[in-house]
Amino acid sequence: MAARIYQRPKNAMQSGKARTDEWVLEFEQSEARHADPLMGWTGSGDTQAQVQLTFPNKDEAKAYAEKYGIAARVHATPPKALKLQAYADNFR
């Protein structure tokens, strides 16, 4: 059972920073998806891929994975770059 740990990114449709400080432990798919012959929907028998656990920090997520023997990879959070620009720069 493999998982990945990452910090939740900011939604493109939100201006605030709600829930961006949470860390998520998400299980990877262990089984390939297949198309349902009747409806055409995709699905699989892997129920672990639906599970997302949230933690307040990275250390607690790693401790949980170690406690339960989950092989987890930690994805580093990219640095946040802020582009400061004056309104008058739009007309240069």
PDB file of N, CA and C in Angstrom:
ATOM      1  N   MET A   1       0.851  -1.168   0.000  1.00  0.00           N
ATOM      2  CA  MET A   1       0.000   0.000   0.000  1.00  0.00           C
ATOM      3  C   MET A   1       0.900   1.235   0.000  1.00  0.00           C
ATOM      4  N   ALA A   2       0.835   1.995  -1.058  1.00  0.00           N
ATOM      5  CA  ALA A   2       1.661   3.193  -1.198  1.00  0.00           C
ATOM      6  C   ALA A   2       0.780   4.436  -1.095  1.00  0.00           C
ATOM      7  N   ALA A   3       1.379   5.511  -0.635  1.00  0.00           N
ATOM      8  CA  ALA A   3       0.639   6.764  -0.481  1.00  0.00           C
ATOM      9  C   ALA A   3       1.571   7.928  -0.769  1.00  0.00           C
ATOM     10  N   ARG A   4       0.978   9.101  -0.915  1.00  0.00           N
ATOM     11  CA  ARG A   4       1.767  10.314  -1.077  1.00  0.00           C
ATOM     12  C   ARG A   4       1.271  11.353  -0.095  1.00  0.00           C
ATOM     13  N   ILE A   5       2.197  12.144   0.406  1.00  0.00           N
ATOM     14  CA  ILE A   5       1.887  13.200   1.365  1.00  0.00           C
ATOM     15  C   ILE A   5       2.233  14.531   0.704  1.00  0.00           C
ATOM     16  N   TYR A   6       1.284  15.438   0.682  1.00  0.00           N
ATOM     17  CA  TYR A   6       1.521  16.739   0.064  1.00  0.00           C
ATOM     18  C   TYR A   6       0.705  17.792   0.790  1.00  0.00           C
ATOM     19  N   GLN A   7       1.102  19.042   0.609  1.00  0.00           N
ATOM     20  CA  GLN A   7       0.356  20.152   1.187  1.00  0.00           C
ATOM     21  C   GLN A   7      -0.704  20.580   0.183  1.00  0.00           C
ATOM     22  N   ARG A   8      -1.905  20.763   0.667  1.00  0.00           N
ATOM     23  CA  ARG A   8      -3.024  21.086  -0.210  1.00  0.00           C
ATOM     24  C   ARG A   8      -2.774  22.417  -0.922  1.00  0.00           C
ATOM     25  N   PRO A   9      -2.852  22.456  -2.252  1.00  0.00           N
ATOM     26  CA  PRO A   9      -2.636  23.722  -2.962  1.00  0.00           C
ATOM     27  C   PRO A   9      -3.869  24.611  -2.894  1.00  0.00           C
ATOM     28  N   LYS A  10      -3.670  25.878  -3.187  1.00  0.00           N
ATOM     29  CA  LYS A  10      -4.779  26.827  -3.211  1.00  0.00           C
ATOM     30  C   LYS A  10      -5.612  26.580  -4.459  1.00  0.00           C
ATOM     31  N   ASN A  11      -6.902  26.579  -4.296  1.00  0.00           N
ATOM     32  CA  ASN A  11      -7.811  26.405  -5.408  1.00  0.00           C
ATOM     33  C   ASN A  11      -7.714  27.619  -6.334  1.00  0.00           C
ATOM     34  N   ALA A  12      -7.779  27.404  -7.623  1.00  0.00           N
ATOM     35  CA  ALA A  12      -7.677  28.507  -8.574  1.00  0.00           C
ATOM     36  C   ALA A  12      -8.881  29.443  -8.498  1.00  0.00           C
ATOM     37  N   MET A  13      -9.986  28.959  -7.963  1.00  0.00           N
ATOM     38  CA  MET A  13     -11.200  29.757  -7.909  1.00  0.00           C
ATOM     39  C   MET A  13     -11.369  30.488  -6.580  1.00  0.00           C
ATOM     40  N   GLN A  14     -10.396  30.406  -5.700  1.00  0.00           N
ATOM     41  CA  GLN A  14     -10.529  31.081  -4.416  1.00  0.00           C
ATOM     42  C   GLN A  14      -9.416  32.103  -4.251  1.00  0.00           C
ATOM     43  N   SER A  15      -9.721  33.179  -3.559  1.00  0.00           N
ATOM     44  CA  SER A  15      -8.724  34.199  -3.330  1.00  0.00           C
ATOM     45  C   SER A  15      -8.118  34.063  -1.941  1.00  0.00           C
ATOM     46  N   GLY A  16      -8.819  33.401  -1.043  1.00  0.00           N
ATOM     47  CA  GLY A  16      -8.324  33.228   0.316  1.00  0.00           C
ATOM     48  C   GLY A  16      -7.367  32.060   0.431  1.00  0.00           C
ATOM     49  N   LYS A  17      -6.913  31.829   1.643  1.00  0.00           N
ATOM     50  CA  LYS A  17      -5.954  30.752   1.883  1.00  0.00           C
ATOM     51  C   LYS A  17      -6.532  29.687   2.798  1.00  0.00           C
ATOM     52  N   ALA A  18      -7.836  29.476   2.750  1.00  0.00           N
ATOM     53  CA  ALA A  18      -8.480  28.487   3.604  1.00  0.00           C
ATOM     54  C   ALA A  18      -8.009  27.083   3.238  1.00  0.00           C
ATOM     55  N   ARG A  19      -7.685  26.294   4.239  1.00  0.00           N
ATOM     56  CA  ARG A  19      -7.281  24.892   4.123  1.00  0.00           C
ATOM     57  C   ARG A  19      -5.980  24.693   3.350  1.00  0.00           C
ATOM     58  N   THR A  20      -5.208  25.739   3.103  1.00  0.00           N
ATOM     59  CA  THR A  20      -3.944  25.566   2.392  1.00  0.00           C
ATOM     60  C   THR A  20      -2.821  25.158   3.330  1.00  0.00           C
ATOM     61  N   ASP A  21      -3.042  25.233   4.635  1.00  0.00           N
ATOM     62  CA  ASP A  21      -2.008  24.828   5.576  1.00  0.00           C
ATOM     63  C   ASP A  21      -2.134  23.362   5.969  1.00  0.00           C
ATOM     64  N   GLU A  22      -3.123  22.652   5.445  1.00  0.00           N
ATOM     65  CA  GLU A  22      -3.308  21.234   5.746  1.00  0.00           C
ATOM     66  C   GLU A  22      -2.390  20.366   4.904  1.00  0.00           C
ATOM     67  N   TRP A  23      -2.004  19.231   5.456  1.00  0.00           N
ATOM     68  CA  TRP A  23      -1.237  18.232   4.726  1.00  0.00           C
ATOM     69  C   TRP A  23      -2.142  17.039   4.489  1.00  0.00           C
ATOM     70  N   VAL A  24      -2.068  16.456   3.302  1.00  0.00           N
ATOM     71  CA  VAL A  24      -2.967  15.384   2.887  1.00  0.00           C
ATOM     72  C   VAL A  24      -2.171  14.117   2.648  1.00  0.00           C
ATOM     73  N   LEU A  25      -2.668  13.005   3.203  1.00  0.00           N
ATOM     74  CA  LEU A  25      -2.127  11.681   2.897  1.00  0.00           C
ATOM     75  C   LEU A  25      -3.144  11.016   1.987  1.00  0.00           C
ATOM     76  N   GLU A  26      -2.729  10.710   0.767  1.00  0.00           N
ATOM     77  CA  GLU A  26      -3.631  10.179  -0.247  1.00  0.00           C
ATOM     78  C   GLU A  26      -3.044   8.876  -0.780  1.00  0.00           C
ATOM     79  N   PHE A  27      -3.837   7.830  -0.808  1.00  0.00           N
ATOM     80  CA  PHE A  27      -3.369   6.533  -1.278  1.00  0.00           C
ATOM     81  C   PHE A  27      -3.334   6.494  -2.798  1.00  0.00           C
ATOM     82  N   GLU A  28      -2.321   5.821  -3.334  1.00  0.00           N
ATOM     83  CA  GLU A  28      -2.199   5.679  -4.784  1.00  0.00           C
ATOM     84  C   GLU A  28      -3.031   4.505  -5.256  1.00  0.00           C
ATOM     85  N   GLN A  29      -3.380   4.501  -6.526  1.00  0.00           N
ATOM     86  CA  GLN A  29      -4.191   3.421  -7.080  1.00  0.00           C
ATOM     87  C   GLN A  29      -3.380   2.137  -7.162  1.00  0.00           C
ATOM     88  N   SER A  30      -3.977   1.051  -6.714  1.00  0.00           N
ATOM     89  CA  SER A  30      -3.305  -0.243  -6.788  1.00  0.00           C
ATOM     90  C   SER A  30      -3.871  -1.085  -7.926  1.00  0.00           C
ATOM     91  N   GLU A  31      -4.898  -0.590  -8.559  1.00  0.00           N
ATOM     92  CA  GLU A  31      -5.566  -1.328  -9.617  1.00  0.00           C
ATOM     93  C   GLU A  31      -5.945  -0.361 -10.738  1.00  0.00           C
ATOM     94  N   ALA A  32      -5.820  -0.801 -11.958  1.00  0.00           N
ATOM     95  CA  ALA A  32      -6.136   0.055 -13.102  1.00  0.00           C
ATOM     96  C   ALA A  32      -7.643   0.273 -13.211  1.00  0.00           C
ATOM     97  N   ARG A  33      -8.023   1.425 -13.716  1.00  0.00           N
ATOM     98  CA  ARG A  33      -9.441   1.715 -13.939  1.00  0.00           C
ATOM     99  C   ARG A  33      -9.897   1.029 -15.218  1.00  0.00           C
ATOM    100  N   HIS A  34     -11.168   0.693 -15.273  1.00  0.00           N
ATOM    101  CA  HIS A  34     -11.743   0.068 -16.461  1.00  0.00           C
ATOM    102  C   HIS A  34     -13.113   0.681 -16.737  1.00  0.00           C
ATOM    103  N   ALA A  35     -13.522   0.605 -17.983  1.00  0.00           N
ATOM    104  CA  ALA A  35     -14.806   1.185 -18.379  1.00  0.00           C
ATOM    105  C   ALA A  35     -15.920   0.180 -18.124  1.00  0.00           C
ATOM    106  N   ASP A  36     -17.015   0.664 -17.573  1.00  0.00           N
ATOM    107  CA  ASP A  36     -18.189  -0.175 -17.355  1.00  0.00           C
ATOM    108  C   ASP A  36     -18.854  -0.428 -18.703  1.00  0.00           C
ATOM    109  N   PRO A  37     -19.134  -1.684 -19.071  1.00  0.00           N
ATOM    110  CA  PRO A  37     -19.699  -1.939 -20.401  1.00  0.00           C
ATOM    111  C   PRO A  37     -21.114  -1.392 -20.598  1.00  0.00           C
ATOM    112  N   LEU A  38     -21.897  -1.291 -19.528  1.00  0.00           N
ATOM    113  CA  LEU A  38     -23.276  -0.838 -19.668  1.00  0.00           C
ATOM    114  C   LEU A  38     -23.381   0.687 -19.743  1.00  0.00           C
ATOM    115  N   MET A  39     -22.781   1.382 -18.769  1.00  0.00           N
ATOM    116  CA  MET A  39     -22.932   2.827 -18.686  1.00  0.00           C
ATOM    117  C   MET A  39     -21.769   3.597 -19.308  1.00  0.00           C
ATOM    118  N   GLY A  40     -20.605   2.975 -19.422  1.00  0.00           N
ATOM    119  CA  GLY A  40     -19.455   3.654 -19.982  1.00  0.00           C
ATOM    120  C   GLY A  40     -18.669   4.452 -18.949  1.00  0.00           C
ATOM    121  N   TRP A  41     -19.056   4.369 -17.675  1.00  0.00           N
ATOM    122  CA  TRP A  41     -18.331   5.063 -16.623  1.00  0.00           C
ATOM    123  C   TRP A  41     -17.044   4.329 -16.319  1.00  0.00           C
ATOM    124  N   THR A  42     -16.044   5.051 -15.843  1.00  0.00           N
ATOM    125  CA  THR A  42     -14.810   4.390 -15.441  1.00  0.00           C
ATOM    126  C   THR A  42     -14.848   4.137 -13.945  1.00  0.00           C
ATOM    127  N   GLY A  43     -14.273   3.021 -13.556  1.00  0.00           N
ATOM    128  CA  GLY A  43     -14.250   2.674 -12.144  1.00  0.00           C
ATOM    129  C   GLY A  43     -13.245   1.574 -11.894  1.00  0.00           C
ATOM    130  N   SER A  44     -13.082   1.239 -10.634  1.00  0.00           N
ATOM    131  CA  SER A  44     -12.201   0.142 -10.257  1.00  0.00           C
ATOM    132  C   SER A  44     -12.669  -0.412  -8.925  1.00  0.00           C
ATOM    133  N   GLY A  45     -12.101  -1.508  -8.524  1.00  0.00           N
ATOM    134  CA  GLY A  45     -12.440  -2.122  -7.252  1.00  0.00           C
ATOM    135  C   GLY A  45     -11.572  -1.625  -6.115  1.00  0.00           C
ATOM    136  N   ASP A  46     -10.712  -0.667  -6.402  1.00  0.00           N
ATOM    137  CA  ASP A  46      -9.784  -0.151  -5.401  1.00  0.00           C
ATOM    138  C   ASP A  46     -10.476   0.942  -4.586  1.00  0.00           C
ATOM    139  N   THR A  47     -10.835   0.625  -3.338  1.00  0.00           N
ATOM    140  CA  THR A  47     -11.507   1.613  -2.504  1.00  0.00           C
ATOM    141  C   THR A  47     -10.523   2.509  -1.759  1.00  0.00           C
ATOM    142  N   GLN A  48      -9.269   2.116  -1.648  1.00  0.00           N
ATOM    143  CA  GLN A  48      -8.276   2.933  -0.942  1.00  0.00           C
ATOM    144  C   GLN A  48      -7.980   4.224  -1.700  1.00  0.00           C
ATOM    145  N   ALA A  49      -8.163   4.230  -3.013  1.00  0.00           N
ATOM    146  CA  ALA A  49      -7.885   5.435  -3.795  1.00  0.00           C
ATOM    147  C   ALA A  49      -8.869   6.560  -3.471  1.00  0.00           C
ATOM    148  N   GLN A  50      -9.973   6.250  -2.809  1.00  0.00           N
ATOM    149  CA  GLN A  50     -10.969   7.258  -2.453  1.00  0.00           C
ATOM    150  C   GLN A  50     -10.667   7.917  -1.109  1.00  0.00           C
ATOM    151  N   VAL A  51      -9.686   7.400  -0.379  1.00  0.00           N
ATOM    152  CA  VAL A  51      -9.415   7.870   0.977  1.00  0.00           C
ATOM    153  C   VAL A  51      -8.399   9.003   0.954  1.00  0.00           C
ATOM    154  N   GLN A  52      -8.739  10.103   1.635  1.00  0.00           N
ATOM    155  CA  GLN A  52      -7.836  11.234   1.838  1.00  0.00           C
ATOM    156  C   GLN A  52      -7.862  11.586   3.316  1.00  0.00           C
ATOM    157  N   LEU A  53      -6.712  11.534   3.954  1.00  0.00           N
ATOM    158  CA  LEU A  53      -6.602  11.895   5.360  1.00  0.00           C
ATOM    159  C   LEU A  53      -5.890  13.236   5.460  1.00  0.00           C
ATOM    160  N   THR A  54      -6.385  14.134   6.300  1.00  0.00           N
ATOM    161  CA  THR A  54      -5.762  15.447   6.457  1.00  0.00           C
ATOM    162  C   THR A  54      -5.109  15.542   7.825  1.00  0.00           C
ATOM    163  N   PHE A  55      -3.986  16.258   7.863  1.00  0.00           N
ATOM    164  CA  PHE A  55      -3.202  16.443   9.078  1.00  0.00           C
ATOM    165  C   PHE A  55      -2.799  17.909   9.175  1.00  0.00           C
ATOM    166  N   PRO A  56      -2.592  18.408  10.393  1.00  0.00           N
ATOM    167  CA  PRO A  56      -2.212  19.816  10.541  1.00  0.00           C
ATOM    168  C   PRO A  56      -0.781  20.122  10.102  1.00  0.00           C
ATOM    169  N   ASN A  57       0.109  19.105  10.116  1.00  0.00           N
ATOM    170  CA  ASN A  57       1.483  19.345   9.652  1.00  0.00           C
ATOM    171  C   ASN A  57       2.071  18.082   9.042  1.00  0.00           C
ATOM    172  N   LYS A  58       3.217  18.243   8.389  1.00  0.00           N
ATOM    173  CA  LYS A  58       3.853  17.149   7.669  1.00  0.00           C
ATOM    174  C   LYS A  58       4.341  16.055   8.602  1.00  0.00           C
ATOM    175  N   ASP A  59       4.842  16.425   9.776  1.00  0.00           N
ATOM    176  CA  ASP A  59       5.388  15.439  10.708  1.00  0.00           C
ATOM    177  C   ASP A  59       4.321  14.470  11.202  1.00  0.00           C
ATOM    178  N   GLU A  60       3.122  14.960  11.447  1.00  0.00           N
ATOM    179  CA  GLU A  60       2.048  14.080  11.898  1.00  0.00           C
ATOM    180  C   GLU A  60       1.615  13.130  10.795  1.00  0.00           C
ATOM    181  N   ALA A  61       1.619  13.586   9.563  1.00  0.00           N
ATOM    182  CA  ALA A  61       1.267  12.715   8.442  1.00  0.00           C
ATOM    183  C   ALA A  61       2.310  11.616   8.270  1.00  0.00           C
ATOM    184  N   LYS A  62       3.587  11.978   8.394  1.00  0.00           N
ATOM    185  CA  LYS A  62       4.646  10.972   8.286  1.00  0.00           C
ATOM    186  C   LYS A  62       4.586   9.985   9.446  1.00  0.00           C
ATOM    187  N   ALA A  63       4.291  10.468  10.652  1.00  0.00           N
ATOM    188  CA  ALA A  63       4.189   9.590  11.813  1.00  0.00           C
ATOM    189  C   ALA A  63       3.030   8.601  11.653  1.00  0.00           C
ATOM    190  N   TYR A  64       1.920   9.050  11.105  1.00  0.00           N
ATOM    191  CA  TYR A  64       0.783   8.162  10.869  1.00  0.00           C
ATOM    192  C   TYR A  64       1.154   7.073   9.871  1.00  0.00           C
ATOM    193  N   ALA A  65       1.837   7.460   8.795  1.00  0.00           N
ATOM    194  CA  ALA A  65       2.231   6.483   7.780  1.00  0.00           C
ATOM    195  C   ALA A  65       3.203   5.455   8.358  1.00  0.00           C
ATOM    196  N   GLU A  66       4.135   5.892   9.168  1.00  0.00           N
ATOM    197  CA  GLU A  66       5.085   4.960   9.779  1.00  0.00           C
ATOM    198  C   GLU A  66       4.397   4.039  10.778  1.00  0.00           C
ATOM    199  N   LYS A  67       3.454   4.571  11.526  1.00  0.00           N
ATOM    200  CA  LYS A  67       2.752   3.777  12.536  1.00  0.00           C
ATOM    201  C   LYS A  67       1.984   2.619  11.910  1.00  0.00           C
ATOM    202  N   TYR A  68       1.369   2.856  10.774  1.00  0.00           N
ATOM    203  CA  TYR A  68       0.554   1.835  10.124  1.00  0.00           C
ATOM    204  C   TYR A  68       1.273   1.136   8.968  1.00  0.00           C
ATOM    205  N   GLY A  69       2.560   1.356   8.811  1.00  0.00           N
ATOM    206  CA  GLY A  69       3.345   0.657   7.790  1.00  0.00           C
ATOM    207  C   GLY A  69       3.000   1.037   6.364  1.00  0.00           C
ATOM    208  N   ILE A  70       2.676   2.281   6.145  1.00  0.00           N
ATOM    209  CA  ILE A  70       2.334   2.767   4.802  1.00  0.00           C
ATOM    210  C   ILE A  70       3.581   3.388   4.186  1.00  0.00           C
ATOM    211  N   ALA A  71       3.946   2.918   3.010  1.00  0.00           N
ATOM    212  CA  ALA A  71       5.094   3.487   2.299  1.00  0.00           C
ATOM    213  C   ALA A  71       4.650   4.803   1.669  1.00  0.00           C
ATOM    214  N   ALA A  72       5.050   5.903   2.268  1.00  0.00           N
ATOM    215  CA  ALA A  72       4.584   7.219   1.817  1.00  0.00           C
ATOM    216  C   ALA A  72       5.745   8.045   1.294  1.00  0.00           C
ATOM    217  N   ARG A  73       5.487   8.755   0.191  1.00  0.00           N
ATOM    218  CA  ARG A  73       6.445   9.694  -0.375  1.00  0.00           C
ATOM    219  C   ARG A  73       5.952  11.102  -0.071  1.00  0.00           C
ATOM    220  N   VAL A  74       6.854  11.953   0.377  1.00  0.00           N
ATOM    221  CA  VAL A  74       6.503  13.342   0.693  1.00  0.00           C
ATOM    222  C   VAL A  74       6.854  14.216  -0.505  1.00  0.00           C
ATOM    223  N   HIS A  75       5.875  14.945  -1.004  1.00  0.00           N
ATOM    224  CA  HIS A  75       6.089  15.881  -2.111  1.00  0.00           C
ATOM    225  C   HIS A  75       6.298  17.267  -1.513  1.00  0.00           C
ATOM    226  N   ALA A  76       7.404  17.876  -1.855  1.00  0.00           N
ATOM    227  CA  ALA A  76       7.733  19.197  -1.323  1.00  0.00           C
ATOM    228  C   ALA A  76       6.791  20.251  -1.896  1.00  0.00           C
ATOM    229  N   THR A  77       6.491  21.233  -1.090  1.00  0.00           N
ATOM    230  CA  THR A  77       5.637  22.334  -1.513  1.00  0.00           C
ATOM    231  C   THR A  77       6.474  23.323  -2.316  1.00  0.00           C
ATOM    232  N   PRO A  78       6.041  23.685  -3.522  1.00  0.00           N
ATOM    233  CA  PRO A  78       6.813  24.662  -4.292  1.00  0.00           C
ATOM    234  C   PRO A  78       6.776  26.031  -3.615  1.00  0.00           C
ATOM    235  N   PRO A  79       7.848  26.805  -3.746  1.00  0.00           N
ATOM    236  CA  PRO A  79       7.856  28.130  -3.116  1.00  0.00           C
ATOM    237  C   PRO A  79       6.825  29.048  -3.767  1.00  0.00           C
ATOM    238  N   LYS A  80       6.223  29.889  -2.948  1.00  0.00           N
ATOM    239  CA  LYS A  80       5.203  30.798  -3.436  1.00  0.00           C
ATOM    240  C   LYS A  80       5.869  32.092  -3.890  1.00  0.00           C
ATOM    241  N   ALA A  81       5.739  32.398  -5.155  1.00  0.00           N
ATOM    242  CA  ALA A  81       6.329  33.618  -5.709  1.00  0.00           C
ATOM    243  C   ALA A  81       5.212  34.642  -5.909  1.00  0.00           C
ATOM    244  N   LEU A  82       5.413  35.806  -5.380  1.00  0.00           N
ATOM    245  CA  LEU A  82       4.432  36.871  -5.482  1.00  0.00           C
ATOM    246  C   LEU A  82       4.931  37.888  -6.499  1.00  0.00           C
ATOM    247  N   LYS A  83       4.138  38.155  -7.503  1.00  0.00           N
ATOM    248  CA  LYS A  83       4.516  39.117  -8.533  1.00  0.00           C
ATOM    249  C   LYS A  83       3.878  40.458  -8.183  1.00  0.00           C
ATOM    250  N   LEU A  84       4.692  41.351  -7.661  1.00  0.00           N
ATOM    251  CA  LEU A  84       4.204  42.684  -7.303  1.00  0.00           C
ATOM    252  C   LEU A  84       4.301  43.592  -8.518  1.00  0.00           C
ATOM    253  N   GLN A  85       3.198  44.232  -8.829  1.00  0.00           N
ATOM    254  CA  GLN A  85       3.142  45.063 -10.020  1.00  0.00           C
ATOM    255  C   GLN A  85       2.205  46.235  -9.754  1.00  0.00           C
ATOM    256  N   ALA A  86       2.598  47.372 -10.201  1.00  0.00           N
ATOM    257  CA  ALA A  86       1.759  48.554 -10.056  1.00  0.00           C
ATOM    258  C   ALA A  86       0.740  48.596 -11.193  1.00  0.00           C
ATOM    259  N   TYR A  87      -0.380  49.227 -10.956  1.00  0.00           N
ATOM    260  CA  TYR A  87      -1.423  49.347 -11.971  1.00  0.00           C
ATOM    261  C   TYR A  87      -0.906  50.113 -13.193  1.00  0.00           C
ATOM    262  N   ALA A  88      -0.036  51.076 -12.983  1.00  0.00           N
ATOM    263  CA  ALA A  88       0.487  51.884 -14.086  1.00  0.00           C
ATOM    264  C   ALA A  88       1.374  51.061 -15.023  1.00  0.00           C
ATOM    265  N   ASP A  89       1.902  49.926 -14.557  1.00  0.00           N
ATOM    266  CA  ASP A  89       2.726  49.085 -15.424  1.00  0.00           C
ATOM    267  C   ASP A  89       1.930  48.462 -16.563  1.00  0.00           C
ATOM    268  N   ASN A  90       0.622  48.407 -16.451  1.00  0.00           N
ATOM    269  CA  ASN A  90      -0.215  47.835 -17.526  1.00  0.00           C
ATOM    270  C   ASN A  90      -0.224  48.738 -18.762  1.00  0.00           C
ATOM    271  N   PHE A  91       0.143  49.995 -18.611  1.00  0.00           N
ATOM    272  CA  PHE A  91       0.048  50.946 -19.707  1.00  0.00           C
ATOM    273  C   PHE A  91       1.411  51.369 -20.255  1.00  0.00           C
ATOM    274  N   ARG A  92       2.448  50.668 -19.905  1.00  0.00           N
ATOM    275  CA  ARG A  92       3.798  51.006 -20.413  1.00  0.00           C
ATOM    276  C   ARG A  92       4.064  50.330 -21.717  1.00  0.00           C
TER     277      ARG A  92
END
